[in-house]
Tab-separated table of C-alpha atoms in Angstrom:
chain	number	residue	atom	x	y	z
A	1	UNK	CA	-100.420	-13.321	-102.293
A	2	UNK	CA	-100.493	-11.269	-98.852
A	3	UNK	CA	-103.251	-8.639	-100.407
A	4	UNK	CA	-105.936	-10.045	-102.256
A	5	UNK	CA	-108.522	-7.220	-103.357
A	6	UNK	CA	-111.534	-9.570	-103.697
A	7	UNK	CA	-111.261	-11.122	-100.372
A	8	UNK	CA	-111.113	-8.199	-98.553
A	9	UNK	CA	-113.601	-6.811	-96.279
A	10	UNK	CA	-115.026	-4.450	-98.447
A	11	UNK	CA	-115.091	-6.108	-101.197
A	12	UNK	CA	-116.649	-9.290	-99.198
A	13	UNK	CA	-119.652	-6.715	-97.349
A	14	UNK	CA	-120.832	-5.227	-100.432
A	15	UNK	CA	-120.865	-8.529	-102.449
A	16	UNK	CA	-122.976	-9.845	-99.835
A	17	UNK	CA	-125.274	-6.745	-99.218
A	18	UNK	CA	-125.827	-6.780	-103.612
A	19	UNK	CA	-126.194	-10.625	-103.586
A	20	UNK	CA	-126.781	-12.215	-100.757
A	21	UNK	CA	-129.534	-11.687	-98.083
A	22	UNK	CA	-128.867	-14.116	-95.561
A	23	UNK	CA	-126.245	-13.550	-93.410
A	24	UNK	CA	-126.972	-16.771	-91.391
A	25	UNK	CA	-125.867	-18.849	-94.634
A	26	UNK	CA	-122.785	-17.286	-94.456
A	27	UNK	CA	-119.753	-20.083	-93.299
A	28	UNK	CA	-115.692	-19.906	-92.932
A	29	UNK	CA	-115.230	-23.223	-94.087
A	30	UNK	CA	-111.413	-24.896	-94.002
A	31	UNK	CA	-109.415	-22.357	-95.853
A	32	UNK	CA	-108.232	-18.642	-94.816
A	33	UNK	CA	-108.900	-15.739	-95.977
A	34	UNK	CA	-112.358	-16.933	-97.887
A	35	UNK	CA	-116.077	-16.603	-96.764
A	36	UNK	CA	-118.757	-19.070	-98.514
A	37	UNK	CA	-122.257	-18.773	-98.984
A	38	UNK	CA	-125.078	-21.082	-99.509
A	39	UNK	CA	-128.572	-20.498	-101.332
A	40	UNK	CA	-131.067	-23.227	-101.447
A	41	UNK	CA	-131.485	-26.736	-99.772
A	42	UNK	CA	-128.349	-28.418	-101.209
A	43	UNK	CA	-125.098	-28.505	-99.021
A	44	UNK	CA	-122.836	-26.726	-101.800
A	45	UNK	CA	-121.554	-23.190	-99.932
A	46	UNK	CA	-120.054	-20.911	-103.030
A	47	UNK	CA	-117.067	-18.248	-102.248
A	48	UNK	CA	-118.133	-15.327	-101.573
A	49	UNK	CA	-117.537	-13.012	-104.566
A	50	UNK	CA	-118.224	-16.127	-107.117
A	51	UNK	CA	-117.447	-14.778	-110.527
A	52	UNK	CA	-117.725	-11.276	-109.861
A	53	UNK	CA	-113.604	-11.590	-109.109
A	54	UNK	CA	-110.370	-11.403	-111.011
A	55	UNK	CA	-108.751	-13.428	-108.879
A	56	UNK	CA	-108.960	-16.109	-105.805
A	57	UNK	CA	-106.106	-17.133	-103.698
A	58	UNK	CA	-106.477	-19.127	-100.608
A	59	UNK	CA	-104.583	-21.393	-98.089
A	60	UNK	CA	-105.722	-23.767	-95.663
A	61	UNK	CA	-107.191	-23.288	-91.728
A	62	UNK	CA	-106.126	-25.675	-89.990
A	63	UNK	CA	-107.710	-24.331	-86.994
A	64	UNK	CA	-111.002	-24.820	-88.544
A	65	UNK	CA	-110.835	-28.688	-90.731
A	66	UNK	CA	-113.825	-30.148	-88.985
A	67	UNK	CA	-115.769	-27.263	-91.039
A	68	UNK	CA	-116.015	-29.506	-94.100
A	69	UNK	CA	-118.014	-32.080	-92.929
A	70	UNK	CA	-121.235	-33.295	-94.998
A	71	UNK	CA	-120.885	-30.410	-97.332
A	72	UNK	CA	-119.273	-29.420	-101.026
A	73	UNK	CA	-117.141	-26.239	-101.483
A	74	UNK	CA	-116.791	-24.387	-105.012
A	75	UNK	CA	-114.328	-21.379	-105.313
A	76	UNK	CA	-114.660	-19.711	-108.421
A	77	UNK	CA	-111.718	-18.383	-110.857
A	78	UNK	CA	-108.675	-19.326	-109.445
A	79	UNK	CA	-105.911	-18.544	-111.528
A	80	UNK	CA	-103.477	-21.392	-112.269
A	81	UNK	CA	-100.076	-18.959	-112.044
A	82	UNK	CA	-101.255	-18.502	-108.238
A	83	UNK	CA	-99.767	-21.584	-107.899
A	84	UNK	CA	-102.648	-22.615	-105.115
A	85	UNK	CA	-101.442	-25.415	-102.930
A	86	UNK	CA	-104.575	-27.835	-102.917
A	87	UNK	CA	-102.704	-30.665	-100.278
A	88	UNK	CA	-104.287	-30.884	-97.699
A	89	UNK	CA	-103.599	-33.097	-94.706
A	90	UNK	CA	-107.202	-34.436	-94.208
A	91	UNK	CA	-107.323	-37.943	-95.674
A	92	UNK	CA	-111.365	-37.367	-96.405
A	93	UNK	CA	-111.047	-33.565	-98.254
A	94	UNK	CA	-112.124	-34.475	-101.726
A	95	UNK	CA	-111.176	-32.036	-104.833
A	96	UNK	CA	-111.581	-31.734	-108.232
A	97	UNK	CA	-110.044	-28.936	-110.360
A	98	UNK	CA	-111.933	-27.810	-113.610
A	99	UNK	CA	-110.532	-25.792	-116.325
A	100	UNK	CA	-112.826	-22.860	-117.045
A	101	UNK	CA	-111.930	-19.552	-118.883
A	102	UNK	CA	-108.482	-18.820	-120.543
A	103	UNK	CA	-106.753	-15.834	-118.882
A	104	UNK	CA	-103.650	-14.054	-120.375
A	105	UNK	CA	-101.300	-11.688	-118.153
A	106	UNK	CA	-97.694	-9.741	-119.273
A	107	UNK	CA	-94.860	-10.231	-116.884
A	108	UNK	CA	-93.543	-6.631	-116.534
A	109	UNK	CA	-90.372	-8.147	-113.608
A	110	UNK	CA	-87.960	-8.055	-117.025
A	111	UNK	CA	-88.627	-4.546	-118.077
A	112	UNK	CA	-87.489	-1.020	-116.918
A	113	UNK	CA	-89.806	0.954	-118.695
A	114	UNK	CA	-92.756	1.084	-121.416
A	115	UNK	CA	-89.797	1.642	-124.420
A	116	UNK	CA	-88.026	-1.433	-122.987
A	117	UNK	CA	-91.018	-3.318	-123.338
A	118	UNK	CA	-92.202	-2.156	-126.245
A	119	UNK	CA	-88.828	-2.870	-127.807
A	120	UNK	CA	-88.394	-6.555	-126.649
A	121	UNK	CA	-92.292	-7.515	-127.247
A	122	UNK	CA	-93.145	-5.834	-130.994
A	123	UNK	CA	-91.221	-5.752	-134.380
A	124	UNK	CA	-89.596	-2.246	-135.333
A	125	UNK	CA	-92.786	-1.727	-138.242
A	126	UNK	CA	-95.567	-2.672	-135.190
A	127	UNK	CA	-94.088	-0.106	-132.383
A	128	UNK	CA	-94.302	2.489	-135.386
A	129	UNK	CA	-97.663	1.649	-135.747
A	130	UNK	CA	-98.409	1.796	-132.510
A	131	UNK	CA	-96.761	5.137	-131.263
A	132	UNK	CA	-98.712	6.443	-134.307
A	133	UNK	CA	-101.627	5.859	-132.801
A	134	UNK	CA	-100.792	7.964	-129.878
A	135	UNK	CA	-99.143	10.536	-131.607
A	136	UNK	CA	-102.394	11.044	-133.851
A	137	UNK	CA	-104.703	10.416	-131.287
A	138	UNK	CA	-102.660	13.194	-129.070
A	139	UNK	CA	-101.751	15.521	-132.126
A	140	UNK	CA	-105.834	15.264	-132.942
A	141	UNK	CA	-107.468	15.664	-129.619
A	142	UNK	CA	-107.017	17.710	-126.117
A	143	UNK	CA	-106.221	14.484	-124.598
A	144	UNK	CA	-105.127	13.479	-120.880
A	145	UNK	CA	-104.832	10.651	-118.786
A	146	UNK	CA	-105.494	9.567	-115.088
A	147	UNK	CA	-105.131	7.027	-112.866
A	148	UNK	CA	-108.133	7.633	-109.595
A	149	UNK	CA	-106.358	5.759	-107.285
A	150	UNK	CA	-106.426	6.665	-102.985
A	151	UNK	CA	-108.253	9.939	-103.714
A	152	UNK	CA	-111.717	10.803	-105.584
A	153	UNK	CA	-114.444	12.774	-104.730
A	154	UNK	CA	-117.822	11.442	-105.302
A	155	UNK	CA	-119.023	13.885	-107.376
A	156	UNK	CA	-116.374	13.210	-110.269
A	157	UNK	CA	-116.601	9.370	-109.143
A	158	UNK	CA	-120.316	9.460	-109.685
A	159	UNK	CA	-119.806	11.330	-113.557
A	160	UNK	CA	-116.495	8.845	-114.637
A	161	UNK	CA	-119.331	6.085	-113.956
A	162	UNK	CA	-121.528	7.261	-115.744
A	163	UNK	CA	-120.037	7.734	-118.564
A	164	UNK	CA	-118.262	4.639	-117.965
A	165	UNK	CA	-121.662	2.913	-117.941
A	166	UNK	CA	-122.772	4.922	-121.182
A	167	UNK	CA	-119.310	4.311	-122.937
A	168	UNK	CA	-120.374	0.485	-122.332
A	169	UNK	CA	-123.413	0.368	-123.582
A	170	UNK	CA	-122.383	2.391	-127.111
A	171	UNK	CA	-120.018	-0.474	-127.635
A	172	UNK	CA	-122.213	-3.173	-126.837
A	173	UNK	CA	-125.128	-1.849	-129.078
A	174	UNK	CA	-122.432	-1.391	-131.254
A	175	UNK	CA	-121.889	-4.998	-131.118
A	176	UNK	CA	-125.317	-6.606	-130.806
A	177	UNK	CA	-124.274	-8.859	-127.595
A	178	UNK	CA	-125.182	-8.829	-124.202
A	179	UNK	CA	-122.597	-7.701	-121.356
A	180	UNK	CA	-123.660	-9.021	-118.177
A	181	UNK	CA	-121.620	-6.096	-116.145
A	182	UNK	CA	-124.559	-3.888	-117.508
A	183	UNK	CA	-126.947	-6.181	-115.979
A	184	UNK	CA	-128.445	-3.216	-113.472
A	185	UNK	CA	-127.534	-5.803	-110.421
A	186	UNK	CA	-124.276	-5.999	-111.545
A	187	UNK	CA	-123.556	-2.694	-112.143
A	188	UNK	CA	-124.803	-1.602	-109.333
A	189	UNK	CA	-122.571	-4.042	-107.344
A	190	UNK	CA	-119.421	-2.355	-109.445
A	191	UNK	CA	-120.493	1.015	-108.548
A	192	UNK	CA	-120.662	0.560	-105.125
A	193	UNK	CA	-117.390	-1.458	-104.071
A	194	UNK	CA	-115.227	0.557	-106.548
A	195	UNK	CA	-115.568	3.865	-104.571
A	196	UNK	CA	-114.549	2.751	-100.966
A	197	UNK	CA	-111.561	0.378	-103.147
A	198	UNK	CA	-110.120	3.497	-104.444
A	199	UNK	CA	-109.589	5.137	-101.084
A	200	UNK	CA	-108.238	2.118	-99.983
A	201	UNK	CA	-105.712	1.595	-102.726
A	202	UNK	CA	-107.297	-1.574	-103.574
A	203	UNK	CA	-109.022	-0.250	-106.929
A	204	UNK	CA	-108.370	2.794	-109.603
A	205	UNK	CA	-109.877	3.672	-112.446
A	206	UNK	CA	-107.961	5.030	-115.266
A	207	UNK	CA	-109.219	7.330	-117.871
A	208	UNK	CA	-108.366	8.786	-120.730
A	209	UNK	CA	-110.138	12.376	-121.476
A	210	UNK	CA	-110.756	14.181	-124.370
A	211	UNK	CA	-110.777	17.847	-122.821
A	212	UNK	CA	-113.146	17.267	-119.745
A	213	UNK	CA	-114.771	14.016	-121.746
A	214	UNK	CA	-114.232	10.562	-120.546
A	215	UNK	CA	-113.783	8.923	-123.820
A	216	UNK	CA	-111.977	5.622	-122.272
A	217	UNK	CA	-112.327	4.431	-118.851
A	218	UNK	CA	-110.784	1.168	-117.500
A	219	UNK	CA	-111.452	-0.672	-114.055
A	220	UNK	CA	-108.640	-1.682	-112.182
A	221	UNK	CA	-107.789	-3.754	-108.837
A	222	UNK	CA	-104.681	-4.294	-107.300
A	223	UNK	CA	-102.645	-6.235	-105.196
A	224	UNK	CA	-99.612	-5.921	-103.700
A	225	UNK	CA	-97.616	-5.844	-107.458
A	226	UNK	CA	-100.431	-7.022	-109.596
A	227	UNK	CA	-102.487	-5.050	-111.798
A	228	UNK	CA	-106.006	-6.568	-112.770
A	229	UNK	CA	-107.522	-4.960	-115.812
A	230	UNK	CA	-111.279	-5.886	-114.623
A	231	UNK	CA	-113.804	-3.886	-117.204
A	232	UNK	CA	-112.187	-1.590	-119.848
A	233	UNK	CA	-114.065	-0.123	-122.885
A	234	UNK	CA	-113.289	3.074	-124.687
A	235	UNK	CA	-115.625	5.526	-126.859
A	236	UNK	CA	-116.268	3.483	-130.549
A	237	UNK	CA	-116.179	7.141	-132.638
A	238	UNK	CA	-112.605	6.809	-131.914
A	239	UNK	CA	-111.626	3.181	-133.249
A	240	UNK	CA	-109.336	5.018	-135.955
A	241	UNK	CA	-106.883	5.876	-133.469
A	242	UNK	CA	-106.834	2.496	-131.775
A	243	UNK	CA	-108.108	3.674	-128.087
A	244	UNK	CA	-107.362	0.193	-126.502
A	245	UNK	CA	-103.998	-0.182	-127.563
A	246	UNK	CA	-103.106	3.070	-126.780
A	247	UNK	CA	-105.212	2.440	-123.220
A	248	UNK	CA	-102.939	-0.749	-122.857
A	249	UNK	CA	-99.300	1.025	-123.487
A	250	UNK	CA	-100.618	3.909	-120.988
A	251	UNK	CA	-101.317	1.098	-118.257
A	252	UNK	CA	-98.308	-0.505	-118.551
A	253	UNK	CA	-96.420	2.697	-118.317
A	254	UNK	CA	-98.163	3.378	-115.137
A	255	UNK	CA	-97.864	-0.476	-114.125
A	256	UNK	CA	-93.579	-0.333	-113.981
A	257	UNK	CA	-93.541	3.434	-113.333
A	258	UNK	CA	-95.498	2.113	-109.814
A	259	UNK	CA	-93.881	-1.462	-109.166
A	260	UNK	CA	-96.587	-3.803	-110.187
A	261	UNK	CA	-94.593	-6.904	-111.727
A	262	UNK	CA	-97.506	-8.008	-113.164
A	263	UNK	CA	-100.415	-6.637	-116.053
A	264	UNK	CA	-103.514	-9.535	-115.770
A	265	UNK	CA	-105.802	-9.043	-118.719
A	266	UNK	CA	-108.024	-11.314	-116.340
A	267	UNK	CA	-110.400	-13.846	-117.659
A	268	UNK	CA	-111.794	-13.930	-121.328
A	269	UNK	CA	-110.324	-14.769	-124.834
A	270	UNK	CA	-109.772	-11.619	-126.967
A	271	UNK	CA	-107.292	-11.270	-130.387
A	272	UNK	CA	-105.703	-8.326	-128.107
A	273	UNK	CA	-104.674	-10.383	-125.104
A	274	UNK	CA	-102.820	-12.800	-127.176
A	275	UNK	CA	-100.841	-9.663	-129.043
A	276	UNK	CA	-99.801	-8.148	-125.571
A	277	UNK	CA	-100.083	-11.129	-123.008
A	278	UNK	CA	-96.696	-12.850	-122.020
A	279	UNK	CA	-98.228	-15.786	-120.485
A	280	UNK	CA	-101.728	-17.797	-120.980
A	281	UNK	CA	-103.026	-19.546	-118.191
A	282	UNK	CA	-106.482	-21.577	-117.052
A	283	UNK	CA	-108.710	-20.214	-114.686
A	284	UNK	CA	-109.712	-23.089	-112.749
A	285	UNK	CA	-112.593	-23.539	-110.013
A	286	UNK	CA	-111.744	-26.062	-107.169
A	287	UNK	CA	-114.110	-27.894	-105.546
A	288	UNK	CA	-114.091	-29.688	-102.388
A	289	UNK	CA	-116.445	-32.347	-100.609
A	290	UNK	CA	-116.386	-35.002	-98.014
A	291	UNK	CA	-115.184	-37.862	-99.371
A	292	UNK	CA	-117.262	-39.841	-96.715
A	293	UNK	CA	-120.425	-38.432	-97.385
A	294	UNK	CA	-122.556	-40.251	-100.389
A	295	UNK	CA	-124.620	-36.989	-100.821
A	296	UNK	CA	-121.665	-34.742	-100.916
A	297	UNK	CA	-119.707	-37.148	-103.329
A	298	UNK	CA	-122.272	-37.214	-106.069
A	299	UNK	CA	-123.034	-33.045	-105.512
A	300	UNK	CA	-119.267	-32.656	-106.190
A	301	UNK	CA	-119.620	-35.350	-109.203
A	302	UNK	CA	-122.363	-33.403	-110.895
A	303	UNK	CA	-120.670	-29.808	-110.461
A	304	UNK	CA	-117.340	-31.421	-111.893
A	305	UNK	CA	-119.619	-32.721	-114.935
A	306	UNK	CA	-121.908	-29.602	-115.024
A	307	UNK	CA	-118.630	-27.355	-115.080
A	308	UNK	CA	-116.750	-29.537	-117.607
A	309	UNK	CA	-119.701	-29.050	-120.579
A	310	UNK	CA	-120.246	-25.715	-119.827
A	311	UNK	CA	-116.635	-25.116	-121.030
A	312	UNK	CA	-117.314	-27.329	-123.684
A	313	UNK	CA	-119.879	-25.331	-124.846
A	314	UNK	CA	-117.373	-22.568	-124.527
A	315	UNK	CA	-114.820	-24.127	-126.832
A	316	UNK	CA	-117.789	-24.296	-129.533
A	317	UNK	CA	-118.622	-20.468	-129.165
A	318	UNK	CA	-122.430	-21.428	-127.994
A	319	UNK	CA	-121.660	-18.389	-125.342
A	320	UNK	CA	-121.030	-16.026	-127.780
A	321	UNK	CA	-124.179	-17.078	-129.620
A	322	UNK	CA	-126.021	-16.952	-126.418
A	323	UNK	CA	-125.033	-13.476	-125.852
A	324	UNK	CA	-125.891	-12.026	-129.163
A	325	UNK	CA	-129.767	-14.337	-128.687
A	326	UNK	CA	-130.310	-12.575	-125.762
A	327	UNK	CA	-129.441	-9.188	-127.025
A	328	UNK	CA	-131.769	-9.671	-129.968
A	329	UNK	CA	-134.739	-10.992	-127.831
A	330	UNK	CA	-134.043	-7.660	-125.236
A	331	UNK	CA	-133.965	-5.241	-128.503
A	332	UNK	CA	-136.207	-6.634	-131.021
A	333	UNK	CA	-138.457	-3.665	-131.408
A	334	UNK	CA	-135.064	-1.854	-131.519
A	335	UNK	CA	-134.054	-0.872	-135.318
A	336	UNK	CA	-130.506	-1.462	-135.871
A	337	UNK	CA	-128.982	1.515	-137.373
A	338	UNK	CA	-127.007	0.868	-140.736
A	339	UNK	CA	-123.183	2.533	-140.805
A	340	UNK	CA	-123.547	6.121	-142.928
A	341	UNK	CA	-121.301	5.325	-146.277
A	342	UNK	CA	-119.177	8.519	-147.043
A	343	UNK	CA	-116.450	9.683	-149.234
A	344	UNK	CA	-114.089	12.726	-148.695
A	345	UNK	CA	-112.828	14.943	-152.174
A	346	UNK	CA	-110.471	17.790	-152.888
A	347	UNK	CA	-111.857	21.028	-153.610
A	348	UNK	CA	-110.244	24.028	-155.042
A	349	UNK	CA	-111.934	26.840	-153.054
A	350	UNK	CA	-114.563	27.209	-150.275
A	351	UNK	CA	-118.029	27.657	-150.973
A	352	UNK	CA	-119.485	30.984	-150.304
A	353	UNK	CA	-120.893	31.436	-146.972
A	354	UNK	CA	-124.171	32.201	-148.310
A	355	UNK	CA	-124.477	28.517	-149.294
A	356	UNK	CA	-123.643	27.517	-145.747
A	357	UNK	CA	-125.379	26.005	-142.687
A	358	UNK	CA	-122.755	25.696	-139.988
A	359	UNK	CA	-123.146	22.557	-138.043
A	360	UNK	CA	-121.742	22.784	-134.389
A	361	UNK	CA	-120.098	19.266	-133.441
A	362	UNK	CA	-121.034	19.605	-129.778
A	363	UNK	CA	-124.446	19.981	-130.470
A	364	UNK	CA	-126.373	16.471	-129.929
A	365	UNK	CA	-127.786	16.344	-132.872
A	366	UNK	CA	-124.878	16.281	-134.825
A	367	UNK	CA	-123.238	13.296	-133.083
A	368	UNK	CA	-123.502	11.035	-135.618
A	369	UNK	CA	-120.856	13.171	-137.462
A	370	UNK	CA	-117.976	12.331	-135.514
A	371	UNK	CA	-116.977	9.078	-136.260
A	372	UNK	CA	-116.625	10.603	-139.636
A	373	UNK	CA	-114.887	13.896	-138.342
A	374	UNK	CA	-112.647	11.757	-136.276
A	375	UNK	CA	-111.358	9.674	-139.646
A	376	UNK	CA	-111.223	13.225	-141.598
A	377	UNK	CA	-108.457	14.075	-138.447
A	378	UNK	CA	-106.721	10.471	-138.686
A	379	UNK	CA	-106.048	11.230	-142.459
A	380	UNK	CA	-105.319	14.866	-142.131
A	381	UNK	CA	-102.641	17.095	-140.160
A	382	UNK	CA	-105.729	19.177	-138.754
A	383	UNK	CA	-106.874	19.114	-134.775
A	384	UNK	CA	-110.230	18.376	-133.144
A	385	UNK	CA	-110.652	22.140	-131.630
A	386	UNK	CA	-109.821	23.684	-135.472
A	387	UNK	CA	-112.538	21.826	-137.394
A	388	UNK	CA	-115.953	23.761	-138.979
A	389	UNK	CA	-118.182	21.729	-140.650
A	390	UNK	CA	-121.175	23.109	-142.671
A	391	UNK	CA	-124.116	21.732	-144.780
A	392	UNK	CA	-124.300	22.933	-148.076
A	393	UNK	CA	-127.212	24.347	-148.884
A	394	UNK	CA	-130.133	22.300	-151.313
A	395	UNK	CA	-127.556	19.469	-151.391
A	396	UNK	CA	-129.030	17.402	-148.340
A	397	UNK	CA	-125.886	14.784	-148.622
A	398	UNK	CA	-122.897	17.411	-149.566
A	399	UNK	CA	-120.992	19.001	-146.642
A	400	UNK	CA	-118.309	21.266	-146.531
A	401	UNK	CA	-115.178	20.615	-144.214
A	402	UNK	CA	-112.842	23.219	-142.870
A	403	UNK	CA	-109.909	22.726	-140.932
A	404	UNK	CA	-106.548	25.103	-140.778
A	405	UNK	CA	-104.791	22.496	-142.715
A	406	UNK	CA	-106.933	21.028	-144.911
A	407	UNK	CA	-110.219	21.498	-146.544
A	408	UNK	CA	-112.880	18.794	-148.201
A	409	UNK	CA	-116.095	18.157	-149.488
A	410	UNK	CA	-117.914	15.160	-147.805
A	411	UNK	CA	-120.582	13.029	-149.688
A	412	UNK	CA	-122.793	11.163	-148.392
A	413	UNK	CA	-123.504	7.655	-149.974
């Protein structure tokens, strides 16, 4: 790989500046391209980046093979289809390889175009699916889409994050588990490289609007034809229409429409990945030690071991469990919000506008009609910008829909 996003200088400087503050700890080691840290007393120097990347790649220095003496390297997330020579032609360079996440990728090289692929990859009933989806989603909505890529101002930079950040948080409340990219260190970190990585070319971020509304945002990096889908989450009130899979045909579009021969879902089992992926691979870390050294021998023996039941663990789901533990210790005064039951029905004739409080959708405190709204629109032939929806009068739990195709009476359970 001749263009690595995560080990480039930008990406390297504002890692460090977010997560390391001692510059003096900061070592080459015996492999290009890579910078290595070390916190603490014990001789184990981490890449710089650790598992805030997608992605490590690295070759040998041979200019600089004495560095390894007396100490224990660990590079973190190295995908196996890099293909990552680990010979190396000192006798005394210890490594171990352990198995960590699952990744999944689609190998665009054998398609023209998004049809092409669609055709070969899905059954004839799933692409109708599918394109229905979009269709409703776009027949629905005032929708667009974006790729920020070499150009942004920070002004609209500074709002997509935010509601990137907010769009995040909805789903993971949503789902009662802890995200560590909201983790305010974290996010901050994001925030900060992904800016100066658009200009560069080495990052985009892709959106899909609803009018001016970011309603799915996804984090990208790039290399010279890879595409890595790093953080993508899209607005929940919209799960009828199937956001991500319509976010994951628009990429891929984009992907062959701009050369990339490769779409890398990046670490992380989801059902999705295995539906789209064309390929599942380990993401591995490698670490190295001096095989002469007793203190650097048993420091690379317990990471191996420490690594190894932490995937374990994995296997079992204990991470997932974590996750949701943490979220309910952080939220525990927090009252978890029960989804409103509802029923649509025919009526003959409008009610009287006398017996009608008109409910604006854009007003805040009528959010939590939209999810319902939105599955009104997936069922009906009506748009987004067409809808009315009033309260009926004395009947706290009766509402009165109006669209130009359609109208219904919604219930409240």
């Amino acid at each position: 790989m001749n263009l690595n996003p995560f080990t480039t200088n930008t990406f390297t400087k504002i890692w460090l500046k977010h997560f390391s503050n001692d510059s003096t700890n900061i070592l080459r080691g015996p492999f290009k391209d890579l910078q290595f840290y070390r916190t603490g007393k014990i001789p184990v120097y981490t890449n710089v980046g650790a598992n805030h990347t997608k992605g490590i790649s690295y070759t040998f220095d041979k200019n600089n093979s004495e560095s390894w003496k007396n100490k224990v390297f660990l590079i973190h997330d190295v995908p196996d289809y890099f293909n990552v020579d680990t010979t190396t032609s000192e006798p005394n360079l210890g490594n171990y390889k352990v198995t960590q996440y699952p990744g999944f990728l689609i190998d665009l090289s054998p398609y023209k175009d998004l049809a092409d692929f669609m055709g070969k990859k899905f059954s004839k009933s799933s692409r109708y699916k599918l394109n229905k989806y979009k269709k409703r989603l776009e027949a629905s909505f005032d929708i667009r889409y974006r790729m920020f890529r070499g150009e942004i101002s920070k002004e609209e930079f500074d709002s997509i994050f935010n509601y990137f950040r907010n769009l995040l948080e909805k789903r993971f409340n949503d789902k009662e588990i802890t995200n560590n990219n909201l983790d305010p260190k974290e996010w901050s970190f994001y925030h900060d490289v992904t800016y100066p990585m658009i200009l560069e070319g080495t990052a985009g971020l892709y959106v899909i609007y609803h009018g001016d509304q970011p309603i799915g945002v996804t984090l990208n990096f790039f290399s010279e034809d890879i595409l890595f889908d790093a953080i993508t989450v899209f607005d929940i009130d919209f799960f009828k229409f199937h956001l991500g899979s319509v976010t994951i045909m628009k990429l891929i579009e984009w992907s062959l429409e701009n050369g990339f021969k490769t779409f890398d879902f990046s670490k992380g089992y989801f059902d999705y990945k295995t539906r789209w992926s064309s390929l599942e691979y380990p993401f591995e870390y490698h670490i190295y030690y001096d095989k002469t050294s007793f203190k650097a021998r048993c420091i690379a023996s317990g990471l191996k071991w420490w690594y190894e039941q932490k995937q374990n663990l994995r296997k079992k789901g204990i991470n997932e469990r974590f996750h949701k533990f943490t979220y309910s210790l952080k939220n525990r005064t927090k009252k978890t919000e029960k989804p409103t039951a509802y029923q649509f029905s025919d009526i003959d004739s409008a009610p009287s506008q006398d017996t009608l409080v008109r409910l604006p959708l854009k007003d805040e405190r009528n959010q939590w009609l939209r999810p319902i709204i939105f599955d009104f629109l997936y069922l009906s032939t009506d748009t987004y910008n067409s809808i009315e929806v009033y309260q009926i009068k004395d009947q706290k739990n009766t509402f009165f829909i109006s669209g130009n195709e359609s109208n219904k009476l919604l219930t409240l359970n």
